[in-house]
């Protein structure tokens, strides 16, 4: 029953009982009977009138014309009741309006996320308290690949199959000014920890600064500083691969990043990644990188960058024999052999970046040199070059961050999940790997054509066609060889 009707009925019943009790004390049975009958009739009339008033109130709230009154009451009673009900209705409507205004204000403040405590704008839920000082965001990714190679002179290279490239679960969030992130990878029937760090966002003077403690991607070159879910091709380029220090893409230690209006600078001191068994000392690595945007406009920007790595090898690193894949992650047989380097002591690596974006297009060129020192032989230099470009056919801006100089999220204007066509991207890349400074070092080239279909901001389908050539001097696949590899990927990231 409506609260207003209940209050009126309770008041009427109380009035009837009070009057009956008063008359009962006069012990006038006839008068009492008459009075009860009159009160009953009044209660029936008031109940009918309340029904009509409730109907009128509901109609007014819904914006419909109020229904006509069908039951009439005595003028005095109707006037008194109408006044009381009108006052109660006015108070109720005022309270409801205040509550509605507060709810609208809260919804606007929360960005339409359902009460301000949960957001679904990043492909998964992010939970937070009222002032957003505490947040928790479950993370995950699934990347499934299919690959097929043909045309090689070696039958063992002409293989195909499927691979779970990455399967990760984790979480990230904030605790006041502190942040955290952890990702665990389950691919290749193995479990390994990738990102696992604490972060602190602050300011040095007037500049935003980020500090990290833990296991994190090293800030080195464009592709290698970017998570694989954001790079425009299925595999990172040659500069990322050849320019990687022996300790790998990740490093366990301390890193910092300073961010200006059109530049950034980073510095890191790390050991081996989190998988070190702890039986021997870590390798010690210093990594630094900077980028600058000499031109930065709403339609695009120019990117200039450079980076360097210095690594002292731990006692467990006795030799280095780099054999990077050149066609796909699946095909372990299509590799370029650098030849083994014995008695290594340290290495220095440097790289340069040039490129930018303009409207829906982007283009970049990178170069890297890695020099490995040996205690018993001459230094050996390994070189890599990558040139690549792309165009978003559907008009979106490239997902490249001018703030940090890495690939970010491509914001899809018309997601498939909302009935749109998604975002379509064409991309092309040339990679060269040169290990010929070593006595038996090989070399290889790869041309890659790619088509990316972004279904929404957190899922995409990828097609890469790779024409590759290799010329190895050691190993099972010596001599000039070439072939073609087709790779397909489906990925979901949240």
Short mmCIF file of C-alpha atoms in Angstrom, two decimals:
data_model
loop_
_atom_site.label_atom_id
_atom_site.label_comp_id
_atom_site.label_asym_id
_atom_site.label_seq_id
_atom_site.Cartn_x
_atom_site.Cartn_y
_atom_site.Cartn_z
CA UNK A 1 0.00 0.00 0.00
CA UNK A 2 1.21 3.53 -0.80
CA UNK A 3 2.71 5.28 2.29
CA UNK A 4 0.39 8.24 1.86
CA UNK A 5 -2.70 6.00 1.81
CA UNK A 6 -1.49 4.07 4.85
CA UNK A 7 -0.95 7.25 6.86
CA UNK A 8 -4.42 8.59 6.02
CA UNK A 9 -6.13 5.30 6.81
CA UNK A 10 -4.25 5.05 10.11
CA UNK A 11 -5.28 8.58 11.04
CA UNK A 12 -8.92 7.88 10.19
CA UNK A 13 -8.96 4.63 12.15
CA UNK A 14 -7.35 6.38 15.12
CA UNK A 15 -9.98 9.11 14.96
CA UNK A 16 -12.78 6.54 14.81
CA UNK A 17 -11.43 4.54 17.73
CA UNK A 18 -10.86 7.65 19.79
CA UNK A 19 -14.38 8.88 19.17
CA UNK A 20 -15.87 5.45 19.86
CA UNK A 21 -14.00 5.25 23.15
CA UNK A 22 -15.23 8.67 24.19
CA UNK A 23 -18.86 7.80 23.39
CA UNK A 24 -18.56 4.41 25.06
CA UNK A 25 -17.80 6.10 28.32
CA UNK A 26 -21.24 7.77 27.98
CA UNK A 27 -22.63 4.23 27.63
CA UNK A 28 -24.91 5.32 24.83
CA UNK A 29 -25.12 2.15 22.79
CA UNK A 30 -27.48 3.60 20.19
CA UNK A 31 -25.35 6.68 19.66
CA UNK A 32 -22.23 4.53 19.50
CA UNK A 33 -23.72 2.29 16.84
CA UNK A 34 -24.76 5.31 14.79
CA UNK A 35 -21.33 6.92 15.12
CA UNK A 36 -19.50 3.75 14.08
CA UNK A 37 -21.68 3.46 10.99
CA UNK A 38 -20.93 7.08 10.09
CA UNK A 39 -17.21 6.57 10.62
CA UNK A 40 -17.28 3.47 8.44
CA UNK A 41 -18.96 5.42 5.66
CA UNK A 42 -16.37 8.20 6.01
CA UNK A 43 -13.53 5.66 5.88
CA UNK A 44 -14.91 4.17 2.67
CA UNK A 45 -15.22 7.62 1.12
CA UNK A 46 -11.67 8.57 2.15
CA UNK A 47 -10.26 5.30 0.84
CA UNK A 48 -11.90 5.89 -2.51
CA UNK A 49 -10.63 9.45 -2.61
CA UNK A 50 -7.09 8.33 -1.73
CA UNK A 51 -7.20 5.84 -4.61
CA UNK A 52 -8.10 8.70 -6.96
CA UNK A 53 -5.36 10.94 -5.55
CA UNK A 54 -2.78 8.18 -5.94
CA UNK A 55 -3.86 7.72 -9.54
CA UNK A 56 -3.58 11.46 -10.15
CA UNK A 57 -0.09 11.54 -8.56
CA UNK A 58 1.10 8.61 -10.69
CA UNK A 59 -0.30 10.26 -13.81
CA UNK A 60 1.41 13.56 -13.04
CA UNK A 61 4.77 11.82 -12.40
CA UNK A 62 4.43 9.96 -15.71
CA UNK A 63 3.46 13.12 -17.57
CA UNK A 64 -0.10 11.93 -18.38
CA UNK A 65 -3.35 13.86 -17.86
CA UNK A 66 -4.79 13.25 -14.40
CA UNK A 67 -7.92 11.02 -14.42
CA UNK A 68 -11.25 12.62 -13.55
CA UNK A 69 -12.61 12.18 -10.02
CA UNK A 70 -15.49 9.70 -9.99
CA UNK A 71 -16.39 9.54 -6.30
CA UNK A 72 -17.55 12.66 -4.53
CA UNK A 73 -17.21 13.36 -0.82
CA UNK A 74 -18.64 16.03 1.39
CA UNK A 75 -17.27 19.49 0.49
CA UNK A 76 -15.74 20.10 3.92
CA UNK A 77 -14.13 16.68 4.18
CA UNK A 78 -12.89 16.79 0.61
CA UNK A 79 -11.42 20.27 1.15
CA UNK A 80 -9.61 19.28 4.33
CA UNK A 81 -8.39 15.97 2.90
CA UNK A 82 -7.28 17.60 -0.35
CA UNK A 83 -5.26 20.18 1.55
CA UNK A 84 -3.53 17.55 3.68
CA UNK A 85 -2.86 15.24 0.75
CA UNK A 86 -1.66 18.12 -1.44
CA UNK A 87 0.83 19.14 1.25
CA UNK A 88 2.04 15.56 1.65
CA UNK A 89 2.33 15.14 -2.11
CA UNK A 90 4.30 18.38 -2.41
CA UNK A 91 6.72 17.28 0.31
CA UNK A 92 7.12 13.86 -1.27
CA UNK A 93 7.72 15.27 -4.75
CA UNK A 94 10.27 17.74 -3.36
CA UNK A 95 12.14 14.94 -1.57
CA UNK A 96 12.02 12.73 -4.67
CA UNK A 97 13.31 15.60 -6.82
CA UNK A 98 16.21 16.20 -4.44
CA UNK A 99 17.08 12.49 -4.46
CA UNK A 100 16.88 12.38 -8.28
CA UNK A 101 19.11 15.45 -8.62
CA UNK A 102 21.68 13.88 -6.28
CA UNK A 103 21.63 10.64 -8.30
CA UNK A 104 22.09 12.53 -11.58
CA UNK A 105 25.02 14.48 -10.11
CA UNK A 106 26.63 11.28 -8.85
CA UNK A 107 26.15 9.57 -12.22
CA UNK A 108 27.71 12.53 -14.04
CA UNK A 109 30.68 12.54 -11.66
CA UNK A 110 31.26 8.84 -12.19
CA UNK A 111 31.24 9.13 -15.97
CA UNK A 112 28.13 6.98 -16.36
CA UNK A 113 29.69 3.93 -14.79
CA UNK A 114 26.89 2.84 -12.53
CA UNK A 115 27.19 4.58 -9.20
CA UNK A 116 30.84 5.67 -9.48
CA UNK A 117 32.30 2.48 -7.93
CA UNK A 118 32.81 0.38 -11.07
CA UNK A 119 33.98 1.25 -14.58
CA UNK A 120 33.76 -0.98 -17.66
CA UNK A 121 35.52 1.38 -20.05
CA UNK A 122 38.78 -0.62 -20.28
CA UNK A 123 37.37 -3.93 -21.45
CA UNK A 124 37.00 -5.22 -17.90
CA UNK A 125 35.78 -3.97 -14.54
CA UNK A 126 37.70 -1.46 -12.46
CA UNK A 127 36.55 -1.25 -8.84
CA UNK A 128 37.20 1.89 -6.81
CA UNK A 129 36.13 3.79 -3.74
CA UNK A 130 34.29 7.13 -3.77
CA UNK A 131 37.36 9.37 -4.17
CA UNK A 132 39.17 6.86 -6.41
CA UNK A 133 42.17 6.68 -4.10
CA UNK A 134 41.84 2.86 -4.06
CA UNK A 135 41.31 0.99 -7.33
CA UNK A 136 41.47 -2.63 -8.46
CA UNK A 137 41.41 -3.71 -12.10
CA UNK A 138 41.57 -7.43 -13.03
CA UNK A 139 43.69 -7.93 -16.15
CA UNK A 140 43.85 -10.65 -18.75
CA UNK A 141 44.74 -11.43 -22.32
CA UNK A 142 44.34 -14.31 -24.74
CA UNK A 143 46.33 -14.36 -28.00
CA UNK A 144 45.88 -17.37 -30.28
CA UNK A 145 47.98 -17.70 -33.46
CA UNK A 146 47.89 -19.82 -36.58
CA UNK A 147 50.96 -19.98 -38.84
CA UNK A 148 51.93 -21.69 -42.10
CA UNK A 149 55.29 -21.53 -43.93
CA UNK A 150 56.01 -22.68 -47.47
CA UNK A 151 58.59 -22.13 -50.22
CA UNK A 152 61.75 -22.96 -48.23
CA UNK A 153 64.47 -25.16 -49.69
CA UNK A 154 64.45 -27.07 -46.40
CA UNK A 155 61.41 -29.26 -45.83
CA UNK A 156 61.62 -28.88 -42.05
CA UNK A 157 61.02 -25.17 -42.42
CA UNK A 158 57.76 -25.67 -44.33
CA UNK A 159 55.54 -26.33 -41.34
CA UNK A 160 52.30 -24.95 -39.95
CA UNK A 161 50.22 -25.09 -36.81
CA UNK A 162 48.57 -23.21 -33.96
CA UNK A 163 50.01 -21.61 -30.85
CA UNK A 164 48.69 -19.90 -27.74
CA UNK A 165 51.04 -16.94 -28.05
CA UNK A 166 50.09 -15.43 -24.70
CA UNK A 167 47.61 -16.34 -21.98
CA UNK A 168 47.86 -14.00 -19.02
CA UNK A 169 45.94 -13.17 -15.89
CA UNK A 170 46.74 -10.45 -13.41
CA UNK A 171 45.65 -7.25 -11.76
CA UNK A 172 46.62 -3.62 -11.40
CA UNK A 173 45.42 -0.78 -9.24
CA UNK A 174 46.28 2.02 -6.85
CA UNK A 175 46.57 2.45 -3.11
CA UNK A 176 46.61 6.18 -2.69
CA UNK A 177 49.63 7.53 -4.58
CA UNK A 178 51.10 4.02 -4.96
CA UNK A 179 50.27 1.73 -7.85
CA UNK A 180 50.81 -1.96 -8.50
CA UNK A 181 50.66 -4.42 -11.37
CA UNK A 182 51.21 -8.15 -11.75
CA UNK A 183 50.77 -10.41 -14.79
CA UNK A 184 51.27 -14.18 -14.87
CA UNK A 185 51.72 -15.90 -18.24
CA UNK A 186 50.49 -19.46 -18.86
CA UNK A 187 51.60 -19.95 -22.49
CA UNK A 188 53.69 -22.89 -23.80
CA UNK A 189 52.49 -25.11 -20.92
CA UNK A 190 54.63 -23.08 -18.56
CA UNK A 191 53.93 -20.48 -15.87
CA UNK A 192 56.05 -17.34 -15.65
CA UNK A 193 55.71 -13.93 -14.04
CA UNK A 194 56.00 -10.95 -16.38
CA UNK A 195 55.05 -7.54 -15.02
CA UNK A 196 55.29 -7.46 -11.22
CA UNK A 197 56.04 -4.05 -9.78
CA UNK A 198 55.06 -1.17 -7.53
CA UNK A 199 54.80 2.33 -8.95
CA UNK A 200 54.63 5.86 -7.61
CA UNK A 201 53.33 8.79 -9.65
CA UNK A 202 54.57 12.15 -8.40
CA UNK A 203 56.12 15.38 -9.64
CA UNK A 204 59.70 16.60 -9.80
CA UNK A 205 59.31 20.34 -9.84
CA UNK A 206 56.53 20.99 -12.33
CA UNK A 207 57.09 17.78 -14.30
CA UNK A 208 55.17 14.51 -13.91
CA UNK A 209 57.44 11.66 -12.79
CA UNK A 210 56.90 7.90 -12.52
CA UNK A 211 58.98 5.55 -10.37
CA UNK A 212 58.91 1.73 -10.55
CA UNK A 213 60.29 -1.04 -8.33
CA UNK A 214 60.01 -4.61 -9.55
CA UNK A 215 59.95 -6.58 -12.79
CA UNK A 216 59.00 -4.39 -15.75
CA UNK A 217 59.60 -3.94 -19.47
CA UNK A 218 62.76 -1.95 -20.07
CA UNK A 219 62.26 1.35 -21.87
CA UNK A 220 64.31 0.57 -24.97
CA UNK A 221 63.31 1.22 -28.60
CA UNK A 222 59.68 1.59 -29.69
CA UNK A 223 58.44 -1.98 -30.09
CA UNK A 224 60.40 -3.43 -27.18
CA UNK A 225 58.98 -0.77 -24.82
CA UNK A 226 55.44 -1.69 -25.94
CA UNK A 227 53.34 -4.61 -24.83
CA UNK A 228 52.83 -7.10 -27.66
CA UNK A 229 49.06 -6.55 -27.57
CA UNK A 230 49.55 -2.99 -28.90
CA UNK A 231 52.23 -3.34 -31.58
CA UNK A 232 50.87 -3.04 -35.16
CA UNK A 233 52.46 -6.33 -36.22
CA UNK A 234 52.16 -9.78 -34.67
CA UNK A 235 55.85 -9.88 -33.73
CA UNK A 236 58.19 -7.12 -32.59
CA UNK A 237 60.58 -5.74 -35.18
CA UNK A 238 64.25 -6.58 -35.76
CA UNK A 239 65.52 -3.60 -33.74
CA UNK A 240 63.61 -4.80 -30.69
CA UNK A 241 64.99 -8.33 -31.11
CA UNK A 242 68.63 -7.62 -31.98
CA UNK A 243 68.85 -4.67 -29.60
CA UNK A 244 67.65 -6.70 -26.62
CA UNK A 245 70.28 -7.13 -23.89
CA UNK A 246 71.19 -10.64 -22.84
CA UNK A 247 69.06 -10.27 -19.69
CA UNK A 248 65.97 -9.88 -21.88
CA UNK A 249 63.06 -7.51 -22.37
CA UNK A 250 62.21 -7.41 -18.65
CA UNK A 251 64.43 -6.42 -15.76
CA UNK A 252 64.05 -6.70 -11.99
CA UNK A 253 65.13 -3.48 -10.33
CA UNK A 254 64.33 0.24 -10.33
CA UNK A 255 63.19 2.43 -13.21
CA UNK A 256 62.02 6.04 -13.50
CA UNK A 257 60.40 8.17 -16.17
CA UNK A 258 60.26 11.96 -16.40
CA UNK A 259 57.62 13.42 -18.74
CA UNK A 260 57.61 16.87 -20.31
CA UNK A 261 55.14 18.57 -22.58
CA UNK A 262 56.69 17.16 -25.76
CA UNK A 263 59.42 14.83 -24.48
CA UNK A 264 60.23 12.07 -22.00
CA UNK A 265 63.36 10.65 -20.40
CA UNK A 266 63.78 7.32 -18.62
CA UNK A 267 66.53 5.62 -16.62
CA UNK A 268 66.64 2.09 -15.25
CA UNK A 269 68.97 -0.03 -13.10
CA UNK A 270 68.06 -3.70 -13.29
CA UNK A 271 69.40 -7.20 -12.86
CA UNK A 272 68.13 -10.39 -14.46
CA UNK A 273 64.40 -10.85 -14.81
CA UNK A 274 62.31 -12.46 -12.09
CA UNK A 275 63.14 -15.98 -13.28
CA UNK A 276 66.74 -15.97 -12.03
CA UNK A 277 67.37 -19.06 -9.91
CA UNK A 278 69.61 -17.16 -7.48
CA UNK A 279 72.59 -19.52 -7.68
CA UNK A 280 74.89 -16.85 -9.17
CA UNK A 281 75.09 -13.07 -9.36
CA UNK A 282 72.80 -11.21 -11.72
CA UNK A 283 73.95 -9.36 -14.77
CA UNK A 284 73.81 -5.61 -14.09
CA UNK A 285 72.08 -3.45 -16.69
CA UNK A 286 71.70 0.30 -17.10
CA UNK A 287 69.07 1.41 -19.62
CA UNK A 288 68.22 4.95 -20.71
CA UNK A 289 65.93 6.36 -23.38
CA UNK A 290 64.59 9.76 -24.45
CA UNK A 291 62.26 11.08 -27.12
CA UNK A 292 61.33 14.56 -28.34
CA UNK A 293 58.49 15.87 -30.51
CA UNK A 294 59.89 18.93 -32.35
CA UNK A 295 56.51 19.29 -34.08
CA UNK A 296 53.34 18.44 -32.19
CA UNK A 297 49.92 19.39 -33.55
CA UNK A 298 46.37 18.12 -33.20
CA UNK A 299 46.68 16.33 -36.56
CA UNK A 300 50.00 14.65 -35.78
CA UNK A 301 53.59 14.96 -34.57
CA UNK A 302 57.22 14.23 -35.40
CA UNK A 303 59.04 11.73 -33.17
CA UNK A 304 62.80 11.72 -32.56
CA UNK A 305 64.27 9.25 -30.10
CA UNK A 306 67.37 7.52 -28.91
CA UNK A 307 68.36 4.93 -26.31
CA UNK A 308 71.35 3.10 -24.89
CA UNK A 309 72.06 -0.01 -22.78
CA UNK A 310 75.15 -1.04 -20.84
CA UNK A 311 75.27 -4.54 -19.36
CA UNK A 312 77.92 -6.28 -17.23
CA UNK A 313 77.37 -10.01 -17.50
CA UNK A 314 77.01 -12.21 -14.46
CA UNK A 315 79.35 -15.17 -13.99
CA UNK A 316 76.68 -17.52 -15.35
CA UNK A 317 76.89 -15.88 -18.82
CA UNK A 318 79.84 -17.59 -20.49
CA UNK A 319 78.81 -17.27 -24.15
CA UNK A 320 76.14 -15.65 -26.33
CA UNK A 321 74.62 -17.27 -29.40
CA UNK A 322 71.70 -15.23 -30.69
CA UNK A 323 69.37 -16.93 -33.19
CA UNK A 324 66.24 -14.77 -33.51
CA UNK A 325 63.12 -15.88 -35.37
CA UNK A 326 62.41 -13.94 -38.53
CA UNK A 327 59.06 -15.32 -39.77
CA UNK A 328 56.82 -16.10 -36.78
CA UNK A 329 56.86 -17.10 -33.13
CA UNK A 330 55.53 -20.54 -34.04
CA UNK A 331 58.22 -21.56 -36.53
CA UNK A 332 61.43 -22.22 -34.59
CA UNK A 333 63.25 -23.38 -37.74
CA UNK A 334 63.17 -20.05 -39.58
CA UNK A 335 65.91 -18.20 -37.70
CA UNK A 336 69.03 -16.15 -38.42
CA UNK A 337 72.19 -17.40 -36.72
CA UNK A 338 74.59 -14.84 -35.23
CA UNK A 339 77.32 -17.39 -34.44
CA UNK A 340 78.44 -18.09 -30.89
CA UNK A 341 80.64 -15.61 -29.01
CA UNK A 342 82.69 -17.11 -26.17
CA UNK A 343 84.08 -15.67 -22.93
CA UNK A 344 81.81 -12.61 -23.00
CA UNK A 345 82.20 -9.91 -20.34
CA UNK A 346 79.89 -7.02 -21.21
CA UNK A 347 77.87 -5.40 -23.99
CA UNK A 348 76.81 -1.93 -25.12
CA UNK A 349 73.77 -1.24 -27.26
CA UNK A 350 72.43 1.96 -28.78
CA UNK A 351 69.55 2.83 -31.06
CA UNK A 352 67.88 5.71 -32.89
CA UNK A 353 64.23 6.39 -33.74
CA UNK A 354 62.64 8.67 -36.34
CA UNK A 355 59.02 8.94 -37.43
CA UNK A 356 55.63 10.34 -36.57
CA UNK A 357 51.93 10.37 -37.26
CA UNK A 358 49.68 12.48 -39.46
CA UNK A 359 45.91 12.16 -39.27
CA UNK A 360 45.24 8.43 -39.87
CA UNK A 361 48.75 7.54 -41.06
CA UNK A 362 52.02 6.71 -39.31
CA UNK A 363 55.61 5.86 -40.28
CA UNK A 364 58.77 5.05 -38.30
CA UNK A 365 62.36 4.00 -38.91
CA UNK A 366 64.69 2.49 -36.30
CA UNK A 367 68.31 1.38 -36.16
CA UNK A 368 70.27 -0.49 -33.47
CA UNK A 369 73.84 -1.67 -32.90
CA UNK A 370 74.87 -4.18 -30.26
CA UNK A 371 78.56 -4.60 -29.44
CA UNK A 372 79.60 -7.64 -27.37
CA UNK A 373 82.99 -7.71 -25.67
CA UNK A 374 84.90 -10.96 -25.17
CA UNK A 375 87.88 -11.63 -22.89
CA UNK A 376 89.54 -13.84 -25.51
CA UNK A 377 88.44 -12.42 -28.88
CA UNK A 378 87.69 -9.15 -30.66
CA UNK A 379 84.47 -7.27 -30.03
CA UNK A 380 81.55 -8.31 -32.24
CA UNK A 381 78.88 -5.90 -33.52
CA UNK A 382 75.34 -6.95 -34.46
CA UNK A 383 73.09 -4.58 -36.44
CA UNK A 384 69.38 -4.24 -37.10
CA UNK A 385 67.20 -1.95 -39.20
CA UNK A 386 63.40 -1.65 -39.20
CA UNK A 387 61.27 0.63 -41.39
CA UNK A 388 57.49 0.45 -41.14
CA UNK A 389 54.35 2.44 -41.92
CA UNK A 390 50.60 2.12 -41.71
CA UNK A 391 47.25 3.72 -42.45
CA UNK A 392 43.91 3.42 -40.67
CA UNK A 393 41.37 3.15 -43.48
CA UNK A 394 38.40 4.00 -41.24
CA UNK A 395 39.79 7.34 -40.11
CA UNK A 396 40.92 6.65 -36.54
CA UNK A 397 44.10 8.20 -35.18
CA UNK A 398 47.10 5.87 -34.80
CA UNK A 399 47.43 4.38 -31.34
CA UNK A 400 50.89 5.84 -30.75
CA UNK A 401 51.56 7.81 -27.58
CA UNK A 402 53.38 11.11 -28.05
CA UNK A 403 53.69 11.24 -24.26
CA UNK A 404 55.86 8.12 -23.82
CA UNK A 405 56.91 7.21 -27.36
CA UNK A 406 55.28 3.76 -27.36
CA UNK A 407 52.29 2.09 -29.01
CA UNK A 408 49.03 2.48 -27.10
CA UNK A 409 45.36 1.73 -27.62
CA UNK A 410 43.74 2.42 -30.99
CA UNK A 411 40.44 4.12 -30.11
CA UNK A 412 37.80 2.56 -32.36
CA UNK A 413 35.21 5.09 -33.53
CA UNK A 414 32.55 2.53 -34.56
CA UNK A 415 33.01 -0.69 -32.58
CA UNK A 416 31.58 -3.91 -33.96
CA UNK A 417 29.99 -4.54 -30.55
CA UNK A 418 27.93 -1.36 -31.09
CA UNK A 419 26.86 -2.28 -34.61
CA UNK A 420 29.76 -0.54 -36.40
CA UNK A 421 32.47 -1.80 -38.75
CA UNK A 422 35.36 -1.51 -36.30
CA UNK A 423 38.70 -0.02 -37.34
CA UNK A 424 40.68 -1.33 -40.31
CA UNK A 425 44.44 -0.80 -40.67
CA UNK A 426 46.95 -1.59 -43.40
CA UNK A 427 50.62 -1.86 -42.43
CA UNK A 428 53.95 -2.74 -44.04
CA UNK A 429 57.42 -3.33 -42.59
CA UNK A 430 60.98 -4.10 -43.68
CA UNK A 431 63.41 -5.74 -41.23
CA UNK A 432 67.08 -6.52 -41.65
CA UNK A 433 69.29 -8.54 -39.30
CA UNK A 434 73.04 -8.32 -39.85
CA UNK A 435 75.42 -10.58 -37.88
CA UNK A 436 78.19 -10.64 -40.48
CA UNK A 437 80.72 -8.89 -38.23
CA UNK A 438 81.27 -12.30 -36.62
CA UNK A 439 83.38 -14.80 -38.52
CA UNK A 440 80.44 -17.16 -39.09
CA UNK A 441 77.59 -14.75 -38.58
CA UNK A 442 74.53 -14.86 -40.83
CA UNK A 443 72.05 -12.31 -42.12
CA UNK A 444 68.38 -12.11 -43.00
CA UNK A 445 65.65 -9.85 -44.36
CA UNK A 446 61.88 -9.86 -43.96
CA UNK A 447 59.09 -7.97 -45.70
CA UNK A 448 55.80 -7.99 -43.79
CA UNK A 449 52.36 -6.92 -44.99
CA UNK A 450 49.67 -6.69 -42.33
CA UNK A 451 45.93 -6.15 -42.02
CA UNK A 452 44.48 -5.36 -38.60
CA UNK A 453 40.78 -5.36 -37.78
CA UNK A 454 40.08 -3.74 -34.41
CA UNK A 455 36.64 -4.99 -33.33
CA UNK A 456 36.69 -2.58 -30.38
CA UNK A 457 39.29 -1.04 -28.07
CA UNK A 458 40.29 -4.37 -26.54
CA UNK A 459 39.99 -7.03 -29.27
CA UNK A 460 41.36 -7.42 -32.78
CA UNK A 461 42.07 -9.86 -35.58
CA UNK A 462 45.44 -9.73 -37.37
CA UNK A 463 46.78 -11.09 -40.66
CA UNK A 464 50.53 -10.92 -41.46
CA UNK A 465 52.17 -12.10 -44.66
CA UNK A 466 55.98 -12.38 -44.36
CA UNK A 467 58.44 -12.91 -47.22
CA UNK A 468 61.80 -13.74 -45.66
CA UNK A 469 65.34 -14.60 -46.71
CA UNK A 470 68.17 -16.04 -44.62
CA UNK A 471 71.84 -16.78 -45.22
CA UNK A 472 73.23 -18.74 -42.28
CA UNK A 473 76.81 -19.91 -42.01
CA UNK A 474 76.23 -22.42 -39.19
CA UNK A 475 73.44 -24.69 -38.05
CA UNK A 476 71.06 -27.03 -39.84
CA UNK A 477 69.89 -24.52 -42.46
CA UNK A 478 73.07 -23.15 -44.00
CA UNK A 479 73.24 -21.12 -47.17
CA UNK A 480 70.78 -18.79 -48.90
CA UNK A 481 67.13 -19.65 -48.38
CA UNK A 482 63.78 -17.90 -48.69
CA UNK A 483 60.13 -18.57 -48.10
CA UNK A 484 56.72 -17.19 -47.25
CA UNK A 485 54.87 -17.31 -43.94
CA UNK A 486 51.23 -16.48 -43.28
CA UNK A 487 50.27 -15.65 -39.68
CA UNK A 488 46.80 -15.06 -38.21
CA UNK A 489 46.00 -13.91 -34.67
CA UNK A 490 42.86 -13.44 -32.59
CA UNK A 491 43.31 -11.51 -29.36
CA UNK A 492 41.23 -10.19 -26.48
CA UNK A 493 42.78 -7.94 -23.85
CA UNK A 494 41.21 -6.46 -20.75
#
